[in-house]
Amino acid sequence: MAVSRVLQSWKQIAEYVGRTERTVQRWEQAFGFPVRRPSGKQRNSVMALTQEIEEWTRGKPSLIQLRESARLNRAELVPRAENRLSYSFHEQLQTRVLIDQQRALRNDVRNLLQQQRTLRQTLMQNLPKLR
């Protein structure tokens, strides 16, 4: 079994796999690239073991599969030309519904605040009677 080196930065990790730092960070998010965070926090220093990277590389999807996946994801974001008009109309309709819901919720909050004020006043008036 080969000795595993410890890579202690995004730069070292990226150089080891022959990709950019950003690519390796995306791989961590999307495909579970084996990176450790000694402090346990998401935005602090990172480290990786070369042996774990090699194992991950053997089990990861091929670069062709990754590119195809990215192409499909992009295609989902951009509506086809024939659907743009209906897509736009659907988005506008959905926005209107959400705005109406927001207005109704805002009115509910106003009513609840008014009820709270009324109840507080009633409580303050009745408090001396309870003593």
N, CA, C and O atoms as CSV, one atom per row, in Angstrom:
chain,resi,resn,atom,element,x,y,z
A,1,MET,N,N,0.843,-1.181,0.000
A,1,MET,CA,C,0.000,0.000,0.000
A,1,MET,C,C,0.888,1.245,0.000
A,1,MET,O,O,1.814,1.341,0.805
A,2,ALA,N,N,0.618,2.181,-0.881
A,2,ALA,CA,C,1.438,3.377,-1.015
A,2,ALA,C,C,1.192,4.330,0.146
A,2,ALA,O,O,0.119,4.346,0.748
A,3,VAL,N,N,2.217,5.124,0.442
A,3,VAL,CA,C,2.101,6.119,1.503
A,3,VAL,C,C,1.286,7.291,0.966
A,3,VAL,O,O,1.517,7.768,-0.145
A,4,SER,N,N,0.348,7.737,1.759
A,4,SER,CA,C,-0.528,8.825,1.347
A,4,SER,C,C,0.076,10.157,1.760
A,4,SER,O,O,0.433,10.358,2.921
A,5,ARG,N,N,0.188,11.072,0.789
A,5,ARG,CA,C,0.651,12.429,1.099
A,5,ARG,C,C,-0.531,13.256,1.578
A,5,ARG,O,O,-1.683,12.973,1.250
A,6,VAL,N,N,-0.221,14.283,2.360
A,6,VAL,CA,C,-1.255,15.205,2.827
A,6,VAL,C,C,-1.134,16.496,2.023
A,6,VAL,O,O,-0.086,17.142,2.023
A,7,LEU,N,N,-2.196,16.857,1.350
A,7,LEU,CA,C,-2.255,18.117,0.605
A,7,LEU,C,C,-2.998,19.113,1.483
A,7,LEU,O,O,-4.080,18.809,1.986
A,8,GLN,N,N,-2.423,20.309,1.673
A,8,GLN,CA,C,-2.948,21.198,2.710
A,8,GLN,C,C,-3.561,22.495,2.210
A,8,GLN,O,O,-3.718,23.435,2.988
A,9,SER,N,N,-3.903,22.568,0.958
A,9,SER,CA,C,-4.579,23.771,0.455
A,9,SER,C,C,-5.313,23.421,-0.831
A,9,SER,O,O,-5.050,22.397,-1.461
A,10,TRP,N,N,-6.241,24.297,-1.203
A,10,TRP,CA,C,-6.947,24.086,-2.461
A,10,TRP,C,C,-5.958,24.078,-3.616
A,10,TRP,O,O,-6.115,23.317,-4.570
A,11,LYS,N,N,-4.936,24.930,-3.528
A,11,LYS,CA,C,-3.947,25.014,-4.598
A,11,LYS,C,C,-3.209,23.687,-4.764
A,11,LYS,O,O,-3.071,23.190,-5.881
A,12,GLN,N,N,-2.738,23.116,-3.662
A,12,GLN,CA,C,-2.028,21.837,-3.732
A,12,GLN,C,C,-2.940,20.728,-4.259
A,12,GLN,O,O,-2.526,19.907,-5.077
A,13,ILE,N,N,-4.171,20.715,-3.784
A,13,ILE,CA,C,-5.127,19.687,-4.214
A,13,ILE,C,C,-5.385,19.815,-5.717
A,13,ILE,O,O,-5.376,18.820,-6.442
A,14,ALA,N,N,-5.616,21.050,-6.179
A,14,ALA,CA,C,-5.890,21.282,-7.600
A,14,ALA,C,C,-4.697,20.882,-8.462
A,14,ALA,O,O,-4.870,20.269,-9.516
A,15,GLU,N,N,-3.499,21.222,-8.025
A,15,GLU,CA,C,-2.299,20.841,-8.775
A,15,GLU,C,C,-2.171,19.320,-8.837
A,15,GLU,O,O,-1.776,18.773,-9.866
A,16,TYR,N,N,-2.498,18.649,-7.760
A,16,TYR,CA,C,-2.376,17.194,-7.715
A,16,TYR,C,C,-3.297,16.520,-8.730
A,16,TYR,O,O,-2.903,15.559,-9.391
A,17,VAL,N,N,-4.529,17.030,-8.853
A,17,VAL,CA,C,-5.482,16.407,-9.782
A,17,VAL,C,C,-5.444,17.034,-11.173
A,17,VAL,O,O,-6.115,16.555,-12.087
A,18,GLY,N,N,-4.663,18.103,-11.336
A,18,GLY,CA,C,-4.527,18.719,-12.653
A,18,GLY,C,C,-5.731,19.524,-13.088
A,18,GLY,O,O,-6.036,19.587,-14.279
A,19,ARG,N,N,-6.412,20.132,-12.155
A,19,ARG,CA,C,-7.576,20.968,-12.442
A,19,ARG,C,C,-7.423,22.293,-11.708
A,19,ARG,O,O,-6.464,22.481,-10.959
A,20,THR,N,N,-8.369,23.219,-11.917
A,20,THR,CA,C,-8.324,24.490,-11.199
A,20,THR,C,C,-8.882,24.307,-9.790
A,20,THR,O,O,-9.569,23.329,-9.498
A,21,GLU,N,N,-8.570,25.270,-8.928
A,21,GLU,CA,C,-9.087,25.219,-7.555
A,21,GLU,C,C,-10.612,25.229,-7.562
A,21,GLU,O,O,-11.246,24.475,-6.824
A,22,ARG,N,N,-11.198,26.082,-8.395
A,22,ARG,CA,C,-12.657,26.196,-8.443
A,22,ARG,C,C,-13.301,24.882,-8.886
A,22,ARG,O,O,-14.351,24.497,-8.372
A,23,THR,N,N,-12.671,24.199,-9.837
A,23,THR,CA,C,-13.206,22.916,-10.299
A,23,THR,C,C,-13.217,21.908,-9.161
A,23,THR,O,O,-14.200,21.192,-8.965
A,24,VAL,N,N,-12.129,21.855,-8.418
A,24,VAL,CA,C,-12.045,20.904,-7.306
A,24,VAL,C,C,-13.083,21.255,-6.239
A,24,VAL,O,O,-13.678,20.359,-5.642
A,25,GLN,N,N,-13.306,22.546,-5.993
A,25,GLN,CA,C,-14.323,22.959,-5.025
A,25,GLN,C,C,-15.718,22.549,-5.504
A,25,GLN,O,O,-16.548,22.111,-4.707
A,26,ARG,N,N,-15.972,22.692,-6.805
A,26,ARG,CA,C,-17.266,22.243,-7.352
A,26,ARG,C,C,-17.416,20.736,-7.205
A,26,ARG,O,O,-18.495,20.243,-6.874
A,27,TRP,N,N,-16.332,20.006,-7.451
A,27,TRP,CA,C,-16.382,18.555,-7.295
A,27,TRP,C,C,-16.727,18.183,-5.859
A,27,TRP,O,O,-17.459,17.224,-5.616
A,28,GLU,N,N,-16.192,18.950,-4.909
A,28,GLU,CA,C,-16.510,18.663,-3.501
A,28,GLU,C,C,-18.013,18.817,-3.268
A,28,GLU,O,O,-18.646,17.959,-2.653
A,29,GLN,N,N,-18.573,19.916,-3.765
A,29,GLN,CA,C,-19.991,20.189,-3.555
A,29,GLN,C,C,-20.887,19.207,-4.305
A,29,GLN,O,O,-21.844,18.677,-3.741
A,30,ALA,N,N,-20.574,18.969,-5.568
A,30,ALA,CA,C,-21.480,18.194,-6.415
A,30,ALA,C,C,-21.249,16.688,-6.365
A,30,ALA,O,O,-22.193,15.912,-6.512
A,31,PHE,N,N,-19.997,16.267,-6.159
A,31,PHE,CA,C,-19.685,14.852,-6.311
A,31,PHE,C,C,-18.984,14.235,-5.106
A,31,PHE,O,O,-18.534,13.091,-5.170
A,32,GLY,N,N,-18.887,14.986,-4.004
A,32,GLY,CA,C,-18.299,14.419,-2.793
A,32,GLY,C,C,-16.797,14.212,-2.860
A,32,GLY,O,O,-16.280,13.252,-2.289
A,33,PHE,N,N,-16.089,15.097,-3.549
A,33,PHE,CA,C,-14.624,15.008,-3.594
A,33,PHE,C,C,-14.092,14.983,-2.163
A,33,PHE,O,O,-14.528,15.786,-1.337
A,34,PRO,N,N,-13.159,14.078,-1.848
A,34,PRO,CA,C,-12.740,13.856,-0.454
A,34,PRO,C,C,-11.821,14.946,0.101
A,34,PRO,O,O,-10.599,14.867,-0.026
A,35,VAL,N,N,-12.414,15.942,0.704
A,35,VAL,CA,C,-11.674,17.035,1.331
A,35,VAL,C,C,-12.013,17.041,2.808
A,35,VAL,O,O,-13.164,16.837,3.194
A,36,ARG,N,N,-11.017,17.273,3.619
A,36,ARG,CA,C,-11.252,17.360,5.070
A,36,ARG,C,C,-11.073,18.801,5.521
A,36,ARG,O,O,-10.285,19.558,4.954
A,37,ARG,N,N,-11.811,19.151,6.538
A,37,ARG,CA,C,-11.705,20.490,7.126
A,37,ARG,C,C,-11.332,20.312,8.590
A,37,ARG,O,O,-12.178,19.974,9.418
A,38,PRO,N,N,-10.059,20.543,8.904
A,38,PRO,CA,C,-9.582,20.275,10.267
A,38,PRO,C,C,-10.376,20.996,11.351
A,38,PRO,O,O,-10.579,20.447,12.434
A,39,SER,N,N,-10.825,22.210,11.076
A,39,SER,CA,C,-11.571,22.953,12.091
A,39,SER,C,C,-13.044,22.570,12.099
A,39,SER,O,O,-13.778,22.939,13.016
A,40,GLY,N,N,-13.479,21.834,11.086
A,40,GLY,CA,C,-14.880,21.438,11.000
A,40,GLY,C,C,-15.776,22.508,10.414
A,40,GLY,O,O,-16.969,22.277,10.217
A,41,LYS,N,N,-15.218,23.677,10.132
A,41,LYS,CA,C,-16.017,24.773,9.594
A,41,LYS,C,C,-15.941,24.769,8.079
A,41,LYS,O,O,-14.935,24.360,7.499
A,42,GLN,N,N,-17.000,25.224,7.447
A,42,GLN,CA,C,-17.143,25.144,5.998
A,42,GLN,C,C,-16.161,26.044,5.252
A,42,GLN,O,O,-15.752,25.686,4.147
A,43,ARG,N,N,-15.764,27.189,5.798
A,43,ARG,CA,C,-14.969,28.149,5.029
A,43,ARG,C,C,-13.524,28.250,5.501
A,43,ARG,O,O,-12.825,29.189,5.120
A,44,ASN,N,N,-13.066,27.324,6.305
A,44,ASN,CA,C,-11.690,27.388,6.790
A,44,ASN,C,C,-10.771,26.516,5.954
A,44,ASN,O,O,-11.142,26.048,4.878
A,45,SER,N,N,-9.566,26.305,6.465
A,45,SER,CA,C,-8.553,25.552,5.733
A,45,SER,C,C,-9.019,24.137,5.412
A,45,SER,O,O,-9.884,23.571,6.081
A,46,VAL,N,N,-8.412,23.588,4.362
A,46,VAL,CA,C,-8.764,22.244,3.915
A,46,VAL,C,C,-7.515,21.392,3.810
A,46,VAL,O,O,-6.395,21.898,3.741
A,47,MET,N,N,-7.733,20.090,3.799
A,47,MET,CA,C,-6.654,19.151,3.540
A,47,MET,C,C,-7.256,17.930,2.867
A,47,MET,O,O,-8.453,17.663,2.974
A,48,ALA,N,N,-6.397,17.197,2.171
A,48,ALA,CA,C,-6.858,15.981,1.508
A,48,ALA,C,C,-5.711,14.983,1.487
A,48,ALA,O,O,-4.540,15.359,1.431
A,49,LEU,N,N,-6.064,13.721,1.533
A,49,LEU,CA,C,-5.074,12.655,1.456
A,49,LEU,C,C,-5.042,12.139,0.023
A,49,LEU,O,O,-6.087,11.883,-0.575
A,50,THR,N,N,-3.836,11.988,-0.523
A,50,THR,CA,C,-3.718,11.554,-1.917
A,50,THR,C,C,-4.343,10.181,-2.134
A,50,THR,O,O,-4.916,9.921,-3.192
A,51,GLN,N,N,-4.240,9.310,-1.151
A,51,GLN,CA,C,-4.824,7.971,-1.284
A,51,GLN,C,C,-6.345,8.055,-1.436
A,51,GLN,O,O,-6.928,7.349,-2.258
A,52,GLU,N,N,-6.990,8.924,-0.638
A,52,GLU,CA,C,-8.444,9.092,-0.743
A,52,GLU,C,C,-8.833,9.691,-2.093
A,52,GLU,O,O,-9.854,9.328,-2.676
A,53,ILE,N,N,-7.998,10.618,-2.583
A,53,ILE,CA,C,-8.273,11.215,-3.894
A,53,ILE,C,C,-8.201,10.145,-4.979
A,53,ILE,O,O,-9.048,10.097,-5.870
A,54,GLU,N,N,-7.182,9.287,-4.897
A,54,GLU,CA,C,-7.032,8.216,-5.889
A,54,GLU,C,C,-8.232,7.266,-5.846
A,54,GLU,O,O,-8.733,6.849,-6.890
A,55,GLU,N,N,-8.686,6.927,-4.648
A,55,GLU,CA,C,-9.853,6.043,-4.521
A,55,GLU,C,C,-11.098,6.713,-5.099
A,55,GLU,O,O,-11.884,6.080,-5.804
A,56,TRP,N,N,-11.268,8.000,-4.793
A,56,TRP,CA,C,-12.417,8.751,-5.306
A,56,TRP,C,C,-12.359,8.811,-6.830
A,56,TRP,O,O,-13.378,8.655,-7.503
A,57,THR,N,N,-11.148,9.040,-7.374
A,57,THR,CA,C,-10.979,9.146,-8.820
A,57,THR,C,C,-11.383,7.853,-9.518
A,57,THR,O,O,-11.990,7.884,-10.589
A,58,ARG,N,N,-11.054,6.734,-8.921
A,58,ARG,CA,C,-11.429,5.449,-9.525
A,58,ARG,C,C,-12.948,5.260,-9.533
A,58,ARG,O,O,-13.480,4.595,-10.421
A,59,GLY,N,N,-13.643,5.833,-8.564
A,59,GLY,CA,C,-15.087,5.631,-8.467
A,59,GLY,C,C,-15.926,6.754,-9.036
A,59,GLY,O,O,-17.148,6.627,-9.119
A,60,LYS,N,N,-15.295,7.860,-9.434
A,60,LYS,CA,C,-16.070,9.023,-9.895
A,60,LYS,C,C,-16.540,8.844,-11.329
A,60,LYS,O,O,-15.992,8.028,-12.070
A,61,PRO,N,N,-17.569,9.617,-11.725
A,61,PRO,CA,C,-18.006,9.573,-13.117
A,61,PRO,C,C,-16.887,10.088,-14.030
A,61,PRO,O,O,-16.044,10.874,-13.598
A,62,SER,N,N,-16.882,9.654,-15.265
A,62,SER,CA,C,-15.856,10.109,-16.205
A,62,SER,C,C,-16.068,11.577,-16.531
A,62,SER,O,O,-17.150,12.122,-16.313
A,63,LEU,N,N,-15.028,12.213,-17.055
A,63,LEU,CA,C,-15.109,13.614,-17.431
A,63,LEU,C,C,-16.191,13.829,-18.487
A,63,LEU,O,O,-16.870,14.855,-18.481
A,64,ILE,N,N,-16.350,12.879,-19.378
A,64,ILE,CA,C,-17.395,12.982,-20.409
A,64,ILE,C,C,-18.772,12.995,-19.754
A,64,ILE,O,O,-19.643,13.770,-20.149
A,65,GLN,N,N,-18.972,12.133,-18.749
A,65,GLN,CA,C,-20.254,12.108,-18.047
A,65,GLN,C,C,-20.486,13.419,-17.296
A,65,GLN,O,O,-21.606,13.930,-17.267
A,66,LEU,N,N,-19.426,13.966,-16.686
A,66,LEU,CA,C,-19.561,15.232,-15.963
A,66,LEU,C,C,-19.950,16.356,-16.919
A,66,LEU,O,O,-20.825,17.165,-16.609
A,67,ARG,N,N,-19.300,16.404,-18.077
A,67,ARG,CA,C,-19.619,17.450,-19.052
A,67,ARG,C,C,-21.051,17.305,-19.556
A,67,ARG,O,O,-21.763,18.300,-19.694
A,68,GLU,N,N,-21.474,16.085,-19.830
A,68,GLU,CA,C,-22.840,15.843,-20.301
A,68,GLU,C,C,-23.855,16.269,-19.237
A,68,GLU,O,O,-24.887,16.859,-19.556
A,69,SER,N,N,-23.558,15.968,-17.987
A,69,SER,CA,C,-24.432,16.361,-16.882
A,69,SER,C,C,-24.540,17.876,-16.803
A,69,SER,O,O,-25.631,18.416,-16.621
A,70,ALA,N,N,-23.407,18.563,-16.939
A,70,ALA,CA,C,-23.415,20.029,-16.896
A,70,ALA,C,C,-24.213,20.586,-18.065
A,70,ALA,O,O,-24.953,21.556,-17.903
A,71,ARG,N,N,-24.073,19.984,-19.239
A,71,ARG,CA,C,-24.805,20.444,-20.416
A,71,ARG,C,C,-26.308,20.271,-20.201
A,71,ARG,O,O,-27.087,21.159,-20.545
A,72,LEU,N,N,-26.716,19.142,-19.636
A,72,LEU,CA,C,-28.134,18.902,-19.376
A,72,LEU,C,C,-28.669,19.875,-18.343
A,72,LEU,O,O,-29.786,20.371,-18.485
A,73,ASN,N,N,-27.888,20.157,-17.302
A,73,ASN,CA,C,-28.332,21.095,-16.274
A,73,ASN,C,C,-28.523,22.488,-16.863
A,73,ASN,O,O,-29.492,23.170,-16.530
A,74,ARG,N,N,-27.607,22.921,-17.738
A,74,ARG,CA,C,-27.742,24.218,-18.381
A,74,ARG,C,C,-28.989,24.256,-19.256
A,74,ARG,O,O,-29.695,25.263,-19.294
A,75,ALA,N,N,-29.255,23.164,-19.953
A,75,ALA,CA,C,-30.426,23.113,-20.836
A,75,ALA,C,C,-31.716,23.258,-20.045
A,75,ALA,O,O,-32.682,23.833,-20.545
A,76,GLU,N,N,-31.749,22.750,-18.824
A,76,GLU,CA,C,-32.948,22.874,-17.995
A,76,GLU,C,C,-33.183,24.317,-17.578
A,76,GLU,O,O,-34.327,24.725,-17.373
A,77,LEU,N,N,-32.110,25.095,-17.451
A,77,LEU,CA,C,-32.243,26.476,-17.003
A,77,LEU,C,C,-32.745,27.407,-18.103
A,77,LEU,O,O,-33.427,28.392,-17.818
A,78,VAL,N,N,-32.417,27.105,-19.340
A,78,VAL,CA,C,-32.785,27.971,-20.453
A,78,VAL,C,C,-33.969,27.357,-21.187
A,78,VAL,O,O,-33.847,26.279,-21.768
A,79,PRO,N,N,-35.107,28.029,-21.165
A,79,PRO,CA,C,-36.266,27.468,-21.853
A,79,PRO,C,C,-36.058,27.473,-23.370
A,79,PRO,O,O,-35.353,28.330,-23.903
A,80,ARG,N,N,-36.661,26.535,-24.043
A,80,ARG,CA,C,-36.570,26.477,-25.507
A,80,ARG,C,C,-37.298,27.680,-26.106
A,80,ARG,O,O,-38.197,28.246,-25.483
A,81,ALA,N,N,-36.908,28.057,-27.298
A,81,ALA,CA,C,-37.463,29.249,-27.949
A,81,ALA,C,C,-38.983,29.187,-28.041
A,81,ALA,O,O,-39.660,30.187,-27.803
A,82,GLU,N,N,-39.523,28.017,-28.386
A,82,GLU,CA,C,-40.980,27.928,-28.549
A,82,GLU,C,C,-41.721,28.013,-27.216
A,82,GLU,O,O,-42.916,28.303,-27.189
A,83,ASN,N,N,-41.016,27.761,-26.109
A,83,ASN,CA,C,-41.671,27.789,-24.799
A,83,ASN,C,C,-41.423,29.089,-24.042
A,83,ASN,O,O,-41.958,29.277,-22.949
A,84,ARG,N,N,-40.621,29.985,-24.606
A,84,ARG,CA,C,-40.257,31.199,-23.860
A,84,ARG,C,C,-41.466,32.052,-23.519
A,84,ARG,O,O,-41.576,32.558,-22.402
A,85,LEU,N,N,-42.372,32.215,-24.472
A,85,LEU,CA,C,-43.538,33.054,-24.235
A,85,LEU,C,C,-44.405,32.476,-23.130
A,85,LEU,O,O,-44.791,33.192,-22.207
A,86,SER,N,N,-44.715,31.190,-23.212
A,86,SER,CA,C,-45.546,30.577,-22.179
A,86,SER,C,C,-44.786,30.517,-20.859
A,86,SER,O,O,-45.384,30.651,-19.791
A,87,TYR,N,N,-43.471,30.315,-20.928
A,87,TYR,CA,C,-42.647,30.289,-19.717
A,87,TYR,C,C,-42.713,31.644,-19.025
A,87,TYR,O,O,-42.884,31.723,-17.809
A,88,SER,N,N,-42.575,32.708,-19.808
A,88,SER,CA,C,-42.626,34.053,-19.257
A,88,SER,C,C,-44.001,34.326,-18.650
A,88,SER,O,O,-44.092,34.873,-17.551
A,89,PHE,N,N,-45.063,33.953,-19.347
A,89,PHE,CA,C,-46.412,34.157,-18.837
A,89,PHE,C,C,-46.609,33.387,-17.535
A,89,PHE,O,O,-47.173,33.912,-16.575
A,90,HIS,N,N,-46.144,32.144,-17.508
A,90,HIS,CA,C,-46.257,31.319,-16.303
A,90,HIS,C,C,-45.518,31.970,-15.134
A,90,HIS,O,O,-46.034,32.014,-14.017
A,91,GLU,N,N,-44.318,32.471,-15.389
A,91,GLU,CA,C,-43.546,33.128,-14.332
A,91,GLU,C,C,-44.271,34.371,-13.819
A,91,GLU,O,O,-44.309,34.610,-12.612
A,92,GLN,N,N,-44.842,35.157,-14.716
A,92,GLN,CA,C,-45.571,36.358,-14.303
A,92,GLN,C,C,-46.788,35.993,-13.464
A,92,GLN,O,O,-47.067,36.635,-12.451
A,93,LEU,N,N,-47.500,34.977,-13.883
A,93,LEU,CA,C,-48.676,34.527,-13.143
A,93,LEU,C,C,-48.281,34.050,-11.747
A,93,LEU,O,O,-48.933,34.381,-10.756
A,94,GLN,N,N,-47.222,33.280,-11.686
A,94,GLN,CA,C,-46.746,32.780,-10.397
A,94,GLN,C,C,-46.313,33.939,-9.494
A,94,GLN,O,O,-46.571,33.914,-8.291
A,95,THR,N,N,-45.664,34.941,-10.061
A,95,THR,CA,C,-45.245,36.110,-9.287
A,95,THR,C,C,-46.454,36.841,-8.728
A,95,THR,O,O,-46.449,37.254,-7.569
A,96,ARG,N,N,-47.487,37.005,-9.542
A,96,ARG,CA,C,-48.707,37.676,-9.065
A,96,ARG,C,C,-49.346,36.918,-7.903
A,96,ARG,O,O,-49.778,37.520,-6.921
A,97,VAL,N,N,-49.399,35.610,-8.023
A,97,VAL,CA,C,-49.973,34.788,-6.953
A,97,VAL,C,C,-49.165,34.971,-5.671
A,97,VAL,O,O,-49.738,35.127,-4.592
A,98,LEU,N,N,-47.846,34.953,-5.784
A,98,LEU,CA,C,-46.996,35.120,-4.598
A,98,LEU,C,C,-47.159,36.501,-3.979
A,98,LEU,O,O,-47.156,36.633,-2.755
A,99,ILE,N,N,-47.300,37.531,-4.805
A,99,ILE,CA,C,-47.512,38.887,-4.289
A,99,ILE,C,C,-48.840,38.958,-3.542
A,99,ILE,O,O,-48.913,39.553,-2.467
A,100,ASP,N,N,-49.888,38.358,-4.100
A,100,ASP,CA,C,-51.187,38.336,-3.418
A,100,ASP,C,C,-51.099,37.600,-2.083
A,100,ASP,O,O,-51.672,38.039,-1.086
A,101,GLN,N,N,-50.383,36.484,-2.070
A,101,GLN,CA,C,-50.201,35.743,-0.817
A,101,GLN,C,C,-49.451,36.587,0.209
A,101,GLN,O,O,-49.779,36.580,1.395
A,102,GLN,N,N,-48.437,37.315,-0.265
A,102,GLN,CA,C,-47.673,38.164,0.646
A,102,GLN,C,C,-48.557,39.260,1.234
A,102,GLN,O,O,-48.470,39.549,2.428
A,103,ARG,N,N,-49.398,39.868,0.419
A,103,ARG,CA,C,-50.308,40.907,0.908
A,103,ARG,C,C,-51.264,40.342,1.955
A,103,ARG,O,O,-51.505,40.969,2.987
A,104,ALA,N,N,-51.804,39.165,1.688
A,104,ALA,CA,C,-52.725,38.542,2.641
A,104,ALA,C,C,-52.014,38.248,3.960
A,104,ALA,O,O,-52.569,38.477,5.034
A,105,LEU,N,N,-50.799,37.745,3.877
A,105,LEU,CA,C,-50.043,37.461,5.104
A,105,LEU,C,C,-49.726,38.743,5.869
A,105,LEU,O,O,-49.778,38.770,7.098
A,106,ARG,N,N,-49.400,39.803,5.133
A,106,ARG,CA,C,-49.121,41.085,5.784
A,106,ARG,C,C,-50.364,41.594,6.512
A,106,ARG,O,O,-50.258,42.117,7.622
A,107,ASN,N,N,-51.535,41.448,5.903
A,107,ASN,CA,C,-52.785,41.843,6.564
A,107,ASN,C,C,-53.040,40.993,7.799
A,107,ASN,O,O,-53.477,41.510,8.827
A,108,ASP,N,N,-52.773,39.699,7.710
A,108,ASP,CA,C,-52.923,38.821,8.874
A,108,ASP,C,C,-52.025,39.276,10.018
A,108,ASP,O,O,-52.446,39.286,11.175
A,109,VAL,N,N,-50.793,39.650,9.698
A,109,VAL,CA,C,-49.863,40.119,10.736
A,109,VAL,C,C,-50.389,41.400,11.366
A,109,VAL,O,O,-50.350,41.549,12.587
A,110,ARG,N,N,-50.883,42.332,10.544
A,110,ARG,CA,C,-51.449,43.579,11.091
A,110,ARG,C,C,-52.609,43.281,12.042
A,110,ARG,O,O,-52.693,43.856,13.127
A,111,ASN,N,N,-53.497,42.382,11.630
A,111,ASN,CA,C,-54.638,42.025,12.478
A,111,ASN,C,C,-54.183,41.388,13.782
A,111,ASN,O,O,-54.719,41.696,14.847
A,112,LEU,N,N,-53.203,40.507,13.702
A,112,LEU,CA,C,-52.694,39.865,14.919
A,112,LEU,C,C,-52.034,40.877,15.851
A,112,LEU,O,O,-52.182,40.788,17.069
A,113,LEU,N,N,-51.310,41.834,15.288
A,113,LEU,CA,C,-50.698,42.871,16.124
A,113,LEU,C,C,-51.766,43.719,16.810
A,113,LEU,O,O,-51.625,44.079,17.979
A,114,GLN,N,N,-52.824,44.033,16.085
A,114,GLN,CA,C,-53.917,44.806,16.683
A,114,GLN,C,C,-54.585,44.011,17.804
A,114,GLN,O,O,-54.887,44.564,18.861
A,115,GLN,N,N,-54.816,42.721,17.578
A,115,GLN,CA,C,-55.390,41.875,18.626
A,115,GLN,C,C,-54.469,41.822,19.840
A,115,GLN,O,O,-54.931,41.851,20.981
A,116,GLN,N,N,-53.184,41.745,19.592
A,116,GLN,CA,C,-52.221,41.701,20.696
A,116,GLN,C,C,-52.281,42.998,21.505
A,116,GLN,O,O,-52.272,42.958,22.735
A,117,ARG,N,N,-52.343,44.151,20.822
A,117,ARG,CA,C,-52.442,45.436,21.531
A,117,ARG,C,C,-53.712,45.494,22.381
A,117,ARG,O,O,-53.685,45.929,23.532
A,118,THR,N,N,-54.813,45.051,21.799
A,118,THR,CA,C,-56.090,45.062,22.518
A,118,THR,C,C,-56.022,44.165,23.750
A,118,THR,O,O,-56.453,44.560,24.833
A,119,LEU,N,N,-55.487,42.971,23.586
A,119,LEU,CA,C,-55.363,42.049,24.723
A,119,LEU,C,C,-54.425,42.595,25.794
A,119,LEU,O,O,-54.676,42.424,26.987
A,120,ARG,N,N,-53.344,43.253,25.372
A,120,ARG,CA,C,-52.414,43.833,26.340
A,120,ARG,C,C,-53.103,44.946,27.136
A,120,ARG,O,O,-52.929,45.045,28.351
A,121,GLN,N,N,-53.884,45.781,26.449
A,121,GLN,CA,C,-54.599,46.850,27.144
A,121,GLN,C,C,-55.604,46.272,28.135
A,121,GLN,O,O,-55.717,46.756,29.262
A,122,THR,N,N,-56.327,45.246,27.722
A,122,THR,CA,C,-57.289,44.593,28.610
A,122,THR,C,C,-56.582,44.009,29.820
A,122,THR,O,O,-57.062,44.141,30.946
A,123,LEU,N,N,-55.454,43.370,29.598
A,123,LEU,CA,C,-54.677,42.801,30.699
A,123,LEU,C,C,-54.226,43.889,31.666
A,123,LEU,O,O,-54.341,43.734,32.881
A,124,MET,N,N,-53.717,44.984,31.125
A,124,MET,CA,C,-53.237,46.072,31.984
A,124,MET,C,C,-54.391,46.678,32.799
A,124,MET,O,O,-54.196,47.073,33.948
A,125,GLN,N,N,-55.582,46.749,32.208
A,125,GLN,CA,C,-56.737,47.284,32.928
A,125,GLN,C,C,-57.193,46.331,34.027
A,125,GLN,O,O,-57.626,46.778,35.089
A,126,ASN,N,N,-57.101,45.034,33.788
A,126,ASN,CA,C,-57.579,44.046,34.751
A,126,ASN,C,C,-56.524,43.639,35.771
A,126,ASN,O,O,-56.854,42.996,36.768
A,127,LEU,N,N,-55.286,43.992,35.547
A,127,LEU,CA,C,-54.207,43.603,36.454
A,127,LEU,C,C,-54.415,44.136,37.873
A,127,LEU,O,O,-54.213,43.380,38.823
A,128,PRO,N,N,-54.809,45.401,38.066
A,128,PRO,CA,C,-55.037,45.874,39.439
A,128,PRO,C,C,-56.161,45.107,40.154
A,128,PRO,O,O,-56.121,44.957,41.375
A,129,LYS,N,N,-57.135,44.633,39.424
A,129,LYS,CA,C,-58.236,43.889,40.024
A,129,LYS,C,C,-57.767,42.536,40.545
A,129,LYS,O,O,-58.323,42.012,41.511
A,130,LEU,N,N,-56.748,41.972,39.910
A,130,LEU,CA,C,-56.230,40.668,40.320
A,130,LEU,C,C,-55.382,40.751,41.585
A,130,LEU,O,O,-55.185,39.735,42.252
A,131,ARG,N,N,-54.886,41.906,41.926
A,131,ARG,CA,C,-54.012,42.048,43.101
A,131,ARG,C,C,-54.776,42.208,44.336
A,131,ARG,O,O,-54.191,42.338,45.411
